[in-house]
Short mmCIF file of C-alpha atoms and ligand atoms in Angstrom, two decimals:
data_model
loop_
_atom_site.label_atom_id
_atom_site.label_comp_id
_atom_site.label_asym_id
_atom_site.label_seq_id
_atom_site.Cartn_x
_atom_site.Cartn_y
_atom_site.Cartn_z
CA MET I 1 169.28 87.54 23.27
CA GLY I 2 168.53 83.89 23.14
CA ALA I 3 170.78 82.51 25.89
CA ASP I 4 169.58 84.90 28.62
CA GLY I 5 166.81 82.63 29.82
CA GLY I 6 164.13 84.94 28.44
CA SER I 7 161.17 83.46 26.74
CA ILE I 8 161.56 83.37 23.02
CA PRO I 9 158.83 81.61 21.14
CA ASP I 10 160.25 78.64 19.29
CA ARG I 11 158.73 76.86 16.35
CA ARG I 12 156.60 74.63 18.56
CA ASP I 13 154.90 77.65 20.19
CA LEU I 14 154.27 79.33 16.86
CA VAL I 15 152.78 76.21 15.35
CA LYS I 16 150.61 75.76 18.44
CA THR I 17 149.20 79.32 18.16
CA ARG I 18 148.66 79.10 14.46
CA GLY I 19 147.07 75.70 14.88
CA LYS I 20 144.58 77.06 17.41
CA ALA I 21 143.61 79.93 15.10
CA ALA I 22 143.18 77.53 12.20
CA VAL I 23 140.91 75.30 14.26
CA ALA I 24 138.81 78.32 15.30
CA ASP I 25 138.60 79.52 11.68
CA LYS I 26 137.52 76.11 10.55
CA ALA I 27 134.80 75.88 13.19
CA VAL I 28 133.56 79.32 12.28
CA ALA I 29 133.56 78.58 8.54
CA ARG I 30 131.61 75.40 9.23
CA GLU I 31 129.08 77.18 11.44
CA ARG I 32 127.99 79.40 8.56
CA PHE I 33 126.63 76.42 6.65
CA PHE I 34 124.60 75.29 9.63
CA ASN I 35 122.96 78.45 10.96
CA CYS I 36 121.12 81.53 9.69
CA ALA I 37 123.51 84.51 9.52
CA LEU I 38 120.92 86.72 11.23
CA SER I 39 119.01 84.60 13.74
CA ARG I 40 121.77 82.00 14.23
CA LYS I 41 119.05 79.37 14.29
CA ARG I 42 119.71 76.17 12.36
CA LEU I 43 119.06 76.63 8.64
CA ALA I 44 115.76 75.11 7.59
CA LYS I 45 113.63 75.54 4.49
CA PRO I 46 112.80 78.03 3.17
CA VAL I 47 116.39 79.24 3.02
CA VAL I 48 117.52 82.28 1.05
CA ALA I 49 120.96 83.35 -0.16
CA ASP I 50 121.89 87.01 -0.39
CA PRO I 51 123.80 88.51 -3.35
CA LEU I 52 127.13 87.62 -1.68
CA GLY I 53 126.15 84.00 -1.06
CA LYS I 54 125.40 84.27 2.66
CA LEU I 55 122.62 82.05 4.00
CA TYR I 56 119.53 82.94 6.01
CA ASN I 57 116.28 81.43 7.10
CA LYS I 58 113.71 83.28 5.05
CA ASP I 59 111.49 84.14 8.02
CA ALA I 60 114.42 85.79 9.82
CA MET I 61 115.25 87.78 6.70
CA ILE I 62 111.65 88.99 6.29
CA GLU I 63 111.68 90.03 9.93
CA TYR I 64 114.91 91.93 9.33
CA LEU I 65 113.54 93.68 6.23
CA LEU I 66 110.48 94.83 8.17
CA ASP I 67 112.55 95.96 11.15
CA LYS I 68 116.27 96.46 10.56
CA SER I 69 116.92 96.44 14.30
CA ALA I 70 115.31 93.02 14.80
CA TYR I 71 118.69 91.31 15.04
CA GLY I 72 120.86 93.98 16.63
CA ASP I 73 123.86 93.94 14.36
CA GLY I 74 121.86 92.94 11.29
CA GLU I 75 122.80 96.10 9.44
CA GLN I 76 126.45 95.22 9.83
CA ILE I 77 125.90 91.75 8.43
CA CYS I 78 123.94 92.53 5.28
CA PRO I 79 123.64 96.33 4.79
CA TYR I 80 123.54 95.83 1.01
CA ILE I 81 120.18 94.02 1.04
CA LEU I 82 117.35 96.37 0.16
CA GLY I 83 114.46 93.96 -0.30
CA VAL I 84 113.28 90.46 -1.16
CA LYS I 85 114.26 90.97 -4.78
CA ASP I 86 117.89 90.83 -3.67
CA LEU I 87 117.40 87.30 -2.36
CA LEU I 88 117.54 83.94 -4.05
CA THR I 89 115.34 81.26 -2.54
CA LEU I 90 117.36 78.08 -2.51
CA ASN I 91 116.19 74.65 -3.50
CA ALA I 92 118.57 72.72 -1.28
CA GLN I 93 118.23 69.03 -0.50
CA PRO I 94 117.70 68.43 3.23
CA ASN I 95 120.28 66.06 4.66
CA PRO I 96 118.65 62.61 5.04
CA ASP I 97 121.03 62.05 7.97
CA GLU I 98 119.75 64.25 10.78
CA GLY I 99 122.32 63.05 13.29
CA GLU I 100 124.24 65.35 15.59
CA GLY I 101 126.86 67.47 13.83
CA LYS I 102 125.34 66.80 10.43
CA ALA I 103 124.86 69.71 8.03
CA PRO I 104 121.28 70.73 7.20
CA PHE I 105 121.70 70.26 3.45
CA VAL I 106 123.44 68.04 0.91
CA CYS I 107 124.28 68.28 -2.80
CA TRP I 108 121.54 67.09 -5.17
CA LEU I 109 124.09 65.19 -7.24
CA SER I 110 126.83 63.89 -4.97
CA LEU I 111 124.93 63.90 -1.66
CA LYS I 112 127.99 65.57 -0.15
CA GLU I 113 127.16 67.57 2.97
CA MET I 114 127.13 71.36 2.64
CA ASN I 115 129.32 71.89 5.69
CA GLY I 116 132.08 74.17 4.41
CA ALA I 117 134.48 71.32 3.59
CA VAL I 118 134.01 71.69 -0.18
CA PRO I 119 132.68 74.69 -2.15
CA PHE I 120 128.96 74.81 -2.92
CA ILE I 121 127.13 76.74 -5.61
CA ALA I 122 123.54 77.65 -6.45
CA LEU I 123 122.02 78.12 -9.89
CA ARG I 124 120.29 81.48 -9.94
CA HIS I 125 117.49 80.64 -12.34
CA CYS I 126 116.10 77.82 -10.20
CA GLY I 127 117.88 78.04 -6.84
CA CYS I 128 119.08 74.42 -6.88
CA VAL I 129 122.19 73.91 -4.74
CA PHE I 130 125.13 71.62 -5.58
CA ALA I 131 128.66 70.85 -4.57
CA ASP I 132 130.65 72.96 -7.01
CA GLY I 133 132.78 70.04 -8.19
CA ALA I 134 129.82 67.71 -8.73
CA LEU I 135 127.96 70.31 -10.78
CA ARG I 136 130.99 71.14 -12.93
CA ALA I 137 131.54 67.46 -13.62
CA VAL I 138 128.11 67.43 -15.26
CA LEU I 139 128.34 70.95 -16.77
CA PRO I 140 132.01 71.47 -17.69
CA ASN I 141 131.31 74.82 -19.39
CA LEU I 142 129.59 76.33 -16.34
CA ALA I 143 130.83 79.90 -15.80
CA LYS I 144 132.56 81.19 -12.68
CA VAL I 145 131.96 84.53 -10.98
CA GLY I 146 134.18 87.11 -12.65
CA ASP I 147 134.32 85.30 -15.99
CA GLU I 148 134.09 87.41 -19.11
CA ALA I 149 130.50 88.15 -20.05
CA VAL I 150 129.39 86.17 -23.07
CA GLY I 151 126.33 86.55 -25.20
CA PRO I 152 123.48 84.04 -25.13
CA THR I 153 124.76 80.59 -25.94
CA GLU I 154 123.14 77.20 -26.15
CA GLU I 155 121.06 76.29 -23.15
CA ALA I 156 121.67 73.56 -20.63
CA SER I 157 119.28 72.06 -18.10
CA CYS I 158 119.63 72.11 -14.36
CA PRO I 159 120.66 68.55 -13.53
CA ASN I 160 118.18 68.56 -10.64
CA CYS I 161 115.01 70.34 -11.79
CA THR I 162 115.74 70.37 -15.58
CA LYS I 163 114.88 74.07 -15.92
CA PRO I 164 116.89 75.47 -18.86
CA PHE I 165 119.51 78.20 -18.41
CA HIS I 166 122.70 79.62 -19.97
CA PRO I 167 125.65 77.91 -18.26
CA THR I 168 128.34 80.12 -19.81
CA SER I 169 126.99 83.32 -18.23
CA ALA I 170 128.51 84.22 -14.88
CA ALA I 171 125.10 85.64 -13.96
CA SER I 172 123.81 82.06 -13.80
CA VAL I 173 125.77 81.06 -10.71
CA LEU I 174 125.88 82.12 -7.07
CA PRO I 175 128.63 80.54 -4.94
CA ILE I 176 127.68 79.89 -1.32
CA TYR I 177 129.96 81.74 1.12
CA PRO I 178 132.75 82.27 -1.43
CA SER I 179 136.12 83.89 -0.67
CA GLN I 180 136.25 87.61 0.01
CA ASP I 181 137.65 88.25 -3.49
CA VAL I 182 134.61 86.63 -5.04
CA GLN I 183 132.29 88.43 -2.62
CA GLU I 184 133.75 91.73 -3.78
CA VAL I 185 133.00 90.88 -7.40
CA LEU I 186 129.45 89.86 -6.44
CA LEU I 187 128.96 93.12 -4.56
CA ALA I 188 130.27 95.15 -7.50
CA THR I 189 127.83 93.28 -9.73
CA LEU I 190 124.96 94.05 -7.37
CA PHE I 191 125.66 97.77 -7.32
CA ALA I 192 126.31 97.97 -11.06
CA THR I 193 123.00 96.18 -11.66
CA ARG I 194 121.17 98.61 -9.42
CA ALA I 195 122.80 101.61 -11.08
CA ALA I 196 121.88 100.29 -14.53
CA ALA I 197 118.30 99.59 -13.44
CA LYS I 198 118.03 103.11 -12.05
CA ALA I 199 119.40 104.63 -15.24
CA ASN I 200 117.04 102.50 -17.28
CA LYS I 201 114.06 103.61 -15.20
CA LYS I 202 115.08 107.23 -15.58
CA ARG I 203 115.41 106.83 -19.33
CA LYS I 204 111.97 105.27 -19.54
CA LYS I 205 110.44 108.01 -17.43
CA GLU I 206 112.00 110.71 -19.54
CA GLY I 207 110.68 108.99 -22.62
CA LYS I 208 107.19 108.93 -21.17
CA GLU I 209 107.34 112.59 -20.24
CA LYS I 210 108.26 113.36 -23.79
CA ASP I 211 105.11 111.60 -24.92
CA GLY I 212 103.13 113.80 -22.58
CA LYS I 213 102.41 110.99 -20.14
CA GLU I 214 103.90 112.44 -17.01
CA LYS I 215 104.09 110.10 -14.11
CA ASP I 216 101.99 111.17 -11.18
CA GLY I 217 103.81 111.49 -7.85
CA LYS I 218 100.82 110.01 -6.06
CA GLU I 219 101.04 106.92 -8.18
CA GLU I 220 104.64 106.34 -7.09
CA LYS I 221 103.69 106.68 -3.45
CA GLY I 222 100.92 104.16 -4.01
CA GLU I 223 103.39 101.70 -5.50
CA ARG I 224 105.62 101.94 -2.48
CA ALA I 225 102.74 101.49 -0.04
CA SER I 226 101.53 98.38 -1.85
CA LYS I 227 105.07 96.97 -1.80
CA VAL I 228 105.23 97.36 1.99
CA ALA I 229 101.78 95.82 2.33
CA LYS I 230 102.83 92.86 0.18
CA LEU I 231 105.94 92.25 2.28
CA LYS I 232 103.92 92.41 5.48
CA THR I 233 101.26 90.07 4.19
CA GLU I 234 103.89 87.55 3.20
CA ALA I 235 105.47 87.68 6.63
CA SER I 236 102.19 87.48 8.55
CA SER I 237 100.80 84.62 6.48
CA ARG I 238 103.89 82.69 7.37
CA SER I 239 103.60 83.24 11.09
CA ALA I 240 99.84 82.63 11.03
CA SER I 241 100.00 79.29 9.28
CA GLY I 242 103.23 78.23 10.90
CA SER I 243 104.40 76.90 7.59
CA PRO I 244 106.45 78.58 4.92
CA ALA I 245 104.62 80.59 2.30
CA PRO I 246 105.07 79.40 -1.26
CA VAL I 247 108.13 80.89 -2.84
CA SER I 248 108.12 82.70 -6.12
CA ASN I 249 111.32 82.13 -7.98
CA ALA I 250 110.18 84.51 -10.66
CA SER I 251 110.39 87.50 -8.33
CA LEU I 252 113.83 86.50 -7.09
CA ALA I 253 115.53 85.47 -10.31
CA PRO I 254 117.97 87.98 -11.81
CA SER I 255 116.14 90.31 -14.15
CA VAL I 256 116.85 90.70 -17.79
CA ARG I 257 118.21 94.08 -16.85
CA ALA I 258 120.78 92.41 -14.64
CA GLN I 259 122.18 90.59 -17.59
CA LEU I 260 122.31 93.73 -19.69
CA ALA I 261 124.04 95.49 -16.82
CA GLU I 262 126.66 92.82 -16.62
CA HIS I 263 128.57 94.12 -19.62
CA GLU I 264 128.71 97.59 -18.16
CA LYS I 265 129.70 96.23 -14.74
CA ARG I 266 132.65 94.30 -16.08
CA ARG I 267 133.83 97.26 -18.08
CA GLN I 268 133.65 99.54 -15.05
CA ALA I 269 135.13 97.05 -12.65
CA ALA I 270 138.11 96.40 -14.91
CA LYS I 271 138.61 100.13 -15.29
CA ALA I 272 138.47 101.11 -11.67
CA GLY I 273 140.10 98.14 -10.01
CA MET I 274 137.72 95.90 -8.13
CA SER I 275 138.23 97.09 -4.56
CA ASP I 276 138.02 100.79 -5.39
CA ALA I 277 134.96 100.19 -7.48
CA VAL I 278 133.30 98.32 -4.67
CA LYS I 279 134.05 101.05 -2.17
CA ALA I 280 132.92 103.83 -4.46
CA MET I 281 129.69 102.12 -5.39
CA PHE I 282 128.97 101.11 -1.86
CA HIS I 283 129.11 104.63 -0.51
CA LYS I 284 127.43 106.26 -3.48
CA ASN I 285 124.49 103.96 -3.93
CA ASP I 286 123.65 102.51 -0.60
CA GLY I 287 124.13 105.34 1.84
CA ALA I 288 125.53 102.89 4.34
CA LYS I 289 127.69 104.07 7.18
CA LYS I 290 131.29 104.74 6.36
CA GLY I 291 133.78 102.16 7.50
CA ASP I 292 131.44 99.23 6.92
CA VAL I 293 132.90 98.21 3.61
CA ALA I 294 135.66 95.88 4.66
CA ASP I 295 133.65 94.74 7.61
CA PHE I 296 130.64 92.75 6.51
CA PHE I 297 132.41 90.31 4.23
CA GLY I 298 133.53 88.31 7.22
CA ARG I 299 130.92 89.58 9.57
CA THR I 300 128.86 86.48 10.13
CA PHE I 301 131.60 84.25 11.32
CA ASN I 302 133.47 86.98 13.24
CA ARG I 303 130.40 87.20 15.37
CA TYR I 304 130.54 83.53 16.16
CA ALA I 305 134.22 83.75 16.98
CA THR I 306 133.90 86.56 19.49
CA ASN I 307 130.78 85.35 21.28
ZN1 ZN L 401 117.31 73.49 -10.67
#
């Protein structure tokens, strides 16, 4: 072969193909920072991040939570979201430059555009969004996802809103659209937190029963109904007024339980190997369709690429 006149791809062809794919990947990666992963409309406040760091317009997410078929393939994009408590409302600075091709948001510190060119990160306790490098320049001891869990340490203040938090805890940070490796760790954390919360609830209930205060089944049903009503009210008030409803950070911030669960999560994750742990927890706890696991990590931008 080679001198028979057949077509053998040379280096130039290979570079051309790879170059095209790289350009497409880059465009797709960029797109995620501009548009809601569900509605594909341009991101505009209020914006929420899910536990894996994907971005949504809050109204689209509420619509999705009320009707999982509202966006067709929504359940393939974020099947791990169970309710508003899984979401972090972001305090992102709108880009003062609204010109064409400009990203919707910029870093509070460096004013760099959040367009996928450099990594961005949100602080979970307040939702403020920064370029990762700019924030770490101010807070050099800020933890990364996957860091060893550490006990409470001295507090630091958010350099934007000054709300105090523990910078050395990995539970304090949420990277925006991180790599798949980091998304897997975040997903494992989510499921471990849920499992711990469930176990904690069970323990409490058993304790109550011991004291002769059995929980009434009707009461539980009532709780659920009021939750649905609350969600609906929030959504309808938004559409009625045409302006975003006020956002409660308190309801979205990670619970104390989440931090307690973190120790257990890291122990389990290290034991099982991250990918296996993710798969096992995904199927056990979420009842999602089989075969989805590897799929949704890249789901948002795959959709852009194929349409
Ligand atoms: Zn803040």
